[in-house]
PDB file of C-alpha atoms in Angstrom:
ATOM      1  CA  UNK V   1     159.865 199.328 225.122  1.00 78.00           C
ATOM      2  CA  UNK V   2     160.583 195.646 224.240  1.00 80.00           C
ATOM      3  CA  UNK V   3     160.729 196.694 220.574  1.00 87.00           C
ATOM      4  CA  UNK V   4     164.130 198.342 221.411  1.00 90.00           C
ATOM      5  CA  UNK V   5     166.830 195.611 220.472  1.00 91.00           C
ATOM      6  CA  UNK V   6     169.789 197.814 221.516  1.00 95.00           C
ATOM      7  CA  UNK V   7     171.051 200.962 222.505  1.00 94.00           C
ATOM      8  CA  UNK V   8     174.321 203.071 221.677  1.00 95.00           C
ATOM      9  CA  UNK V   9     175.344 205.613 224.398  1.00 94.00           C
ATOM     10  CA  UNK V  10     178.002 208.443 222.999  1.00 93.00           C
ATOM     11  CA  UNK V  11     179.088 210.126 226.113  1.00 91.00           C
ATOM     12  CA  UNK V  12     175.992 210.164 228.107  1.00 89.00           C
ATOM     13  CA  UNK V  13     175.343 210.873 231.822  1.00 88.00           C
ATOM     14  CA  UNK V  14     174.991 207.615 233.898  1.00 90.00           C
ATOM     15  CA  UNK V  15     173.513 209.500 236.840  1.00 83.00           C
ATOM     16  CA  UNK V  16     172.262 213.121 236.861  1.00 75.00           C
ATOM     17  CA  UNK V  17     172.014 213.011 240.557  1.00 70.00           C
ATOM     18  CA  UNK V  18     175.762 211.960 241.385  1.00 73.00           C
ATOM     19  CA  UNK V  19     177.947 211.907 238.364  1.00 71.00           C
ATOM     20  CA  UNK V  20     177.674 215.325 236.831  1.00 69.00           C
ATOM     21  CA  UNK V  21     180.420 217.317 238.674  1.00 70.00           C
ATOM     22  CA  UNK V  22     182.817 219.726 236.971  1.00 68.00           C
ATOM     23  CA  UNK V  23     185.784 221.053 238.510  1.00 70.00           C
ATOM     24  CA  UNK V  24     184.984 219.703 241.988  1.00 73.00           C
ATOM     25  CA  UNK V  25     181.624 221.507 241.795  1.00 73.00           C
ATOM     26  CA  UNK V  26     178.370 219.157 242.180  1.00 74.00           C
ATOM     27  CA  UNK V  27     175.626 219.655 239.904  1.00 72.00           C
ATOM     28  CA  UNK V  28     173.560 221.130 242.696  1.00 74.00           C
ATOM     29  CA  UNK V  29     176.458 223.760 243.300  1.00 80.00           C
ATOM     30  CA  UNK V  30     176.639 224.442 239.419  1.00 76.00           C
ATOM     31  CA  UNK V  31     172.781 224.969 239.074  1.00 75.00           C
ATOM     32  CA  UNK V  32     172.803 227.004 242.014  1.00 78.00           C
ATOM     33  CA  UNK V  33     175.498 229.529 240.753  1.00 80.00           C
ATOM     34  CA  UNK V  34     173.643 229.337 237.152  1.00 77.00           C
ATOM     35  CA  UNK V  35     170.388 230.366 238.507  1.00 77.00           C
ATOM     36  CA  UNK V  36     171.912 233.172 240.715  1.00 82.00           C
ATOM     37  CA  UNK V  37     174.216 234.332 237.659  1.00 80.00           C
ATOM     38  CA  UNK V  38     170.859 233.980 235.202  1.00 76.00           C
ATOM     39  CA  UNK V  39     172.917 231.735 232.926  1.00 72.00           C
ATOM     40  CA  UNK V  40     171.150 230.822 229.362  1.00 67.00           C
ATOM     41  CA  UNK V  41     171.719 227.833 227.784  1.00 63.00           C
ATOM     42  CA  UNK V  42     175.200 227.818 226.464  1.00 66.00           C
ATOM     43  CA  UNK V  43     176.470 230.208 229.107  1.00 69.00           C
ATOM     44  CA  UNK V  44     178.753 228.913 231.953  1.00 67.00           C
ATOM     45  CA  UNK V  45     180.414 225.728 232.210  1.00 64.00           C
ATOM     46  CA  UNK V  46     179.557 222.241 233.347  1.00 58.00           C
ATOM     47  CA  UNK V  47     176.327 220.596 233.001  1.00 64.00           C
ATOM     48  CA  UNK V  48     174.202 223.399 234.736  1.00 69.00           C
ATOM     49  CA  UNK V  49     173.093 225.026 231.360  1.00 69.00           C
ATOM     50  CA  UNK V  50     171.912 221.834 229.816  1.00 69.00           C
ATOM     51  CA  UNK V  51     170.229 220.868 233.054  1.00 71.00           C
ATOM     52  CA  UNK V  52     168.386 224.220 233.674  1.00 71.00           C
ATOM     53  CA  UNK V  53     167.412 224.098 229.854  1.00 72.00           C
ATOM     54  CA  UNK V  54     165.799 220.597 229.821  1.00 70.00           C
ATOM     55  CA  UNK V  55     164.754 220.227 233.197  1.00 69.00           C
ATOM     56  CA  UNK V  56     163.890 223.588 235.054  1.00 70.00           C
ATOM     57  CA  UNK V  57     163.012 225.976 232.506  1.00 70.00           C
ATOM     58  CA  UNK V  58     159.713 224.013 231.238  1.00 68.00           C
ATOM     59  CA  UNK V  59     158.545 224.270 234.906  1.00 68.00           C
ATOM     60  CA  UNK V  60     159.829 227.738 235.657  1.00 65.00           C
ATOM     61  CA  UNK V  61     157.731 229.059 232.487  1.00 64.00           C
ATOM     62  CA  UNK V  62     154.478 228.114 234.263  1.00 66.00           C
ATOM     63  CA  UNK V  63     155.425 229.721 237.593  1.00 61.00           C
ATOM     64  CA  UNK V  64     155.285 226.653 239.713  1.00 61.00           C
ATOM     65  CA  UNK V  65     157.971 224.360 239.687  1.00 61.00           C
ATOM     66  CA  UNK V  66     156.948 220.841 239.406  1.00 72.00           C
ATOM     67  CA  UNK V  67     159.772 219.420 241.289  1.00 71.00           C
ATOM     68  CA  UNK V  68     158.303 215.551 240.809  1.00 76.00           C
ATOM     69  CA  UNK V  69     158.394 216.124 237.003  1.00 76.00           C
ATOM     70  CA  UNK V  70     161.993 217.426 237.236  1.00 76.00           C
ATOM     71  CA  UNK V  71     163.128 214.619 239.314  1.00 77.00           C
ATOM     72  CA  UNK V  72     161.354 212.144 237.089  1.00 79.00           C
ATOM     73  CA  UNK V  73     163.315 213.744 234.011  1.00 77.00           C
ATOM     74  CA  UNK V  74     166.494 213.380 235.931  1.00 78.00           C
ATOM     75  CA  UNK V  75     165.974 209.893 236.792  1.00 83.00           C
ATOM     76  CA  UNK V  76     164.911 209.079 233.114  1.00 83.00           C
ATOM     77  CA  UNK V  77     168.231 210.449 231.961  1.00 82.00           C
ATOM     78  CA  UNK V  78     170.194 208.244 234.524  1.00 87.00           C
ATOM     79  CA  UNK V  79     170.537 204.898 233.059  1.00 91.00           C
ATOM     80  CA  UNK V  80     172.448 203.494 236.265  1.00 91.00           C
ATOM     81  CA  UNK V  81     169.099 203.303 238.082  1.00 90.00           C
ATOM     82  CA  UNK V  82     167.449 201.027 235.609  1.00 90.00           C
ATOM     83  CA  UNK V  83     170.088 198.909 234.106  1.00 92.00           C
ATOM     84  CA  UNK V  84     168.262 195.745 234.449  1.00 91.00           C
ATOM     85  CA  UNK V  85     165.819 197.282 231.884  1.00 90.00           C
ATOM     86  CA  UNK V  86     168.309 197.906 229.388  1.00 92.00           C
ATOM     87  CA  UNK V  87     168.687 195.872 226.396  1.00 93.00           C
ATOM     88  CA  UNK V  88     172.041 195.022 224.344  1.00 94.00           C
ATOM     89  CA  UNK V  89     174.266 198.207 225.060  1.00 96.00           C
ATOM     90  CA  UNK V  90     177.221 199.662 223.525  1.00 97.00           C
ATOM     91  CA  UNK V  91     178.986 202.656 225.538  1.00 96.00           C
ATOM     92  CA  UNK V  92     181.444 205.097 224.328  1.00 96.00           C
ATOM     93  CA  UNK V  93     183.407 207.704 226.277  1.00 95.00           C
ATOM     94  CA  UNK V  94     186.013 210.112 225.773  1.00 93.00           C
ATOM     95  CA  UNK V  95     188.754 209.946 228.387  1.00 93.00           C
ATOM     96  CA  UNK V  96     189.320 213.409 228.290  1.00 91.00           C
ATOM     97  CA  UNK V  97     185.704 214.712 228.118  1.00 88.00           C
ATOM     98  CA  UNK V  98     185.295 217.461 230.362  1.00 81.00           C
ATOM     99  CA  UNK V  99     181.382 217.769 230.022  1.00 81.00           C
ATOM    100  CA  UNK V 100     180.595 214.074 231.073  1.00 85.00           C
ATOM    101  CA  UNK V 101     183.360 212.838 232.721  1.00 85.00           C
ATOM    102  CA  UNK V 102     184.719 209.304 232.419  1.00 90.00           C
ATOM    103  CA  UNK V 103     183.315 208.446 235.905  1.00 90.00           C
ATOM    104  CA  UNK V 104     179.719 208.336 234.165  1.00 92.00           C
ATOM    105  CA  UNK V 105     181.122 205.508 231.848  1.00 94.00           C
ATOM    106  CA  UNK V 106     182.866 203.762 234.652  1.00 95.00           C
ATOM    107  CA  UNK V 107     179.575 203.842 236.927  1.00 93.00           C
ATOM    108  CA  UNK V 108     177.515 202.420 233.984  1.00 94.00           C
ATOM    109  CA  UNK V 109     180.035 199.509 233.561  1.00 96.00           C
ATOM    110  CA  UNK V 110     180.082 198.663 237.084  1.00 95.00           C
ATOM    111  CA  UNK V 111     176.108 198.874 237.240  1.00 94.00           C
ATOM    112  CA  UNK V 112     175.950 196.696 233.967  1.00 95.00           C
ATOM    113  CA  UNK V 113     178.442 194.210 235.263  1.00 94.00           C
ATOM    114  CA  UNK V 114     176.339 193.569 238.518  1.00 94.00           C
ATOM    115  CA  UNK V 115     173.178 193.046 236.526  1.00 91.00           C
ATOM    116  CA  UNK V 116     171.685 189.392 236.782  1.00 82.00           C
ATOM    117  CA  UNK V 117     172.845 186.187 234.786  1.00 82.00           C
ATOM    118  CA  UNK V 118     171.307 186.237 231.322  1.00 85.00           C
ATOM    119  CA  UNK V 119     171.064 190.099 231.246  1.00 89.00           C
ATOM    120  CA  UNK V 120     171.956 191.183 227.468  1.00 92.00           C
ATOM    121  CA  UNK V 121     175.702 191.561 226.930  1.00 92.00           C
ATOM    122  CA  UNK V 122     177.207 195.089 226.692  1.00 95.00           C
ATOM    123  CA  UNK V 123     180.322 196.774 225.208  1.00 95.00           C
ATOM    124  CA  UNK V 124     182.106 199.833 226.724  1.00 96.00           C
ATOM    125  CA  UNK V 125     184.863 201.785 224.880  1.00 96.00           C
ATOM    126  CA  UNK V 126     186.843 204.326 226.586  1.00 95.00           C
ATOM    127  CA  UNK V 127     188.750 206.140 223.721  1.00 94.00           C
ATOM    128  CA  UNK V 128     191.867 208.072 224.586  1.00 91.00           C
ATOM    129  CA  UNK V 129     192.697 211.624 223.842  1.00 89.00           C
ATOM    130  CA  UNK V 130     188.874 212.049 222.855  1.00 90.00           C
ATOM    131  CA  UNK V 131     186.593 214.547 224.772  1.00 88.00           C
ATOM    132  CA  UNK V 132     182.706 215.043 224.501  1.00 87.00           C
ATOM    133  CA  UNK V 133     182.193 214.986 220.931  1.00 84.00           C
ATOM    134  CA  UNK V 134     184.349 211.863 220.123  1.00 80.00           C
ATOM    135  CA  UNK V 135     185.476 213.149 216.791  1.00 69.00           C
ATOM    136  CA  UNK V 136     187.316 209.691 216.667  1.00 73.00           C
ATOM    137  CA  UNK V 137     186.863 207.218 213.720  1.00 86.00           C
ATOM    138  CA  UNK V 138     187.204 204.205 215.812  1.00 88.00           C
ATOM    139  CA  UNK V 139     183.987 204.956 217.595  1.00 91.00           C
ATOM    140  CA  UNK V 140     182.150 205.488 214.277  1.00 92.00           C
ATOM    141  CA  UNK V 141     183.594 201.987 212.905  1.00 93.00           C
ATOM    142  CA  UNK V 142     182.720 200.261 216.548  1.00 94.00           C
ATOM    143  CA  UNK V 143     179.067 201.704 216.382  1.00 95.00           C
ATOM    144  CA  UNK V 144     178.561 200.758 212.870  1.00 94.00           C
ATOM    145  CA  UNK V 145     179.652 197.099 213.567  1.00 95.00           C
ATOM    146  CA  UNK V 146     177.417 196.766 216.555  1.00 96.00           C
ATOM    147  CA  UNK V 147     174.445 198.049 214.959  1.00 95.00           C
ATOM    148  CA  UNK V 148     174.978 195.707 211.914  1.00 95.00           C
ATOM    149  CA  UNK V 149     175.538 192.866 214.321  1.00 93.00           C
ATOM    150  CA  UNK V 150     171.987 193.462 215.919  1.00 92.00           C
ATOM    151  CA  UNK V 151     170.313 194.265 212.339  1.00 88.00           C
ATOM    152  CA  UNK V 152     172.243 190.900 210.972  1.00 84.00           C
ATOM    153  CA  UNK V 153     171.241 188.831 213.911  1.00 61.00           C
ATOM    154  CA  UNK V 154     167.359 189.716 213.581  1.00 55.00           C
TER     155      UNK V 154
END
């Protein structure tokens, strides 16, 4: 949507297909264990509960998993694959984040740097001693300054 002039990402996954591992388990392994163990949202560990709730439950309720729809939702939540379409972006990742590992931020920064000349600028902030919820005042200040710079530069 061309009306969107900027985006702020706080600890967001960059790639649901490849980057959401936990304790050495891939998302695929986590989801298999979660389904076998009948985890509900909030149970277990890693990203499996959230993945099941957001991606699989809507199709399981109908009794026929629509794998194309699941894949589409995973792709839509994986900005690594469409960085050329992103507007001006600010990223925030907690270095100690156990839910969305820092490598998501590293992957997204690498993809943003590889964009073509003339792509909108981006900022990336990796906060020490911060986890997934980023209770980190500096991140709030940086986000506010970023948004105000976009609003002020209308």
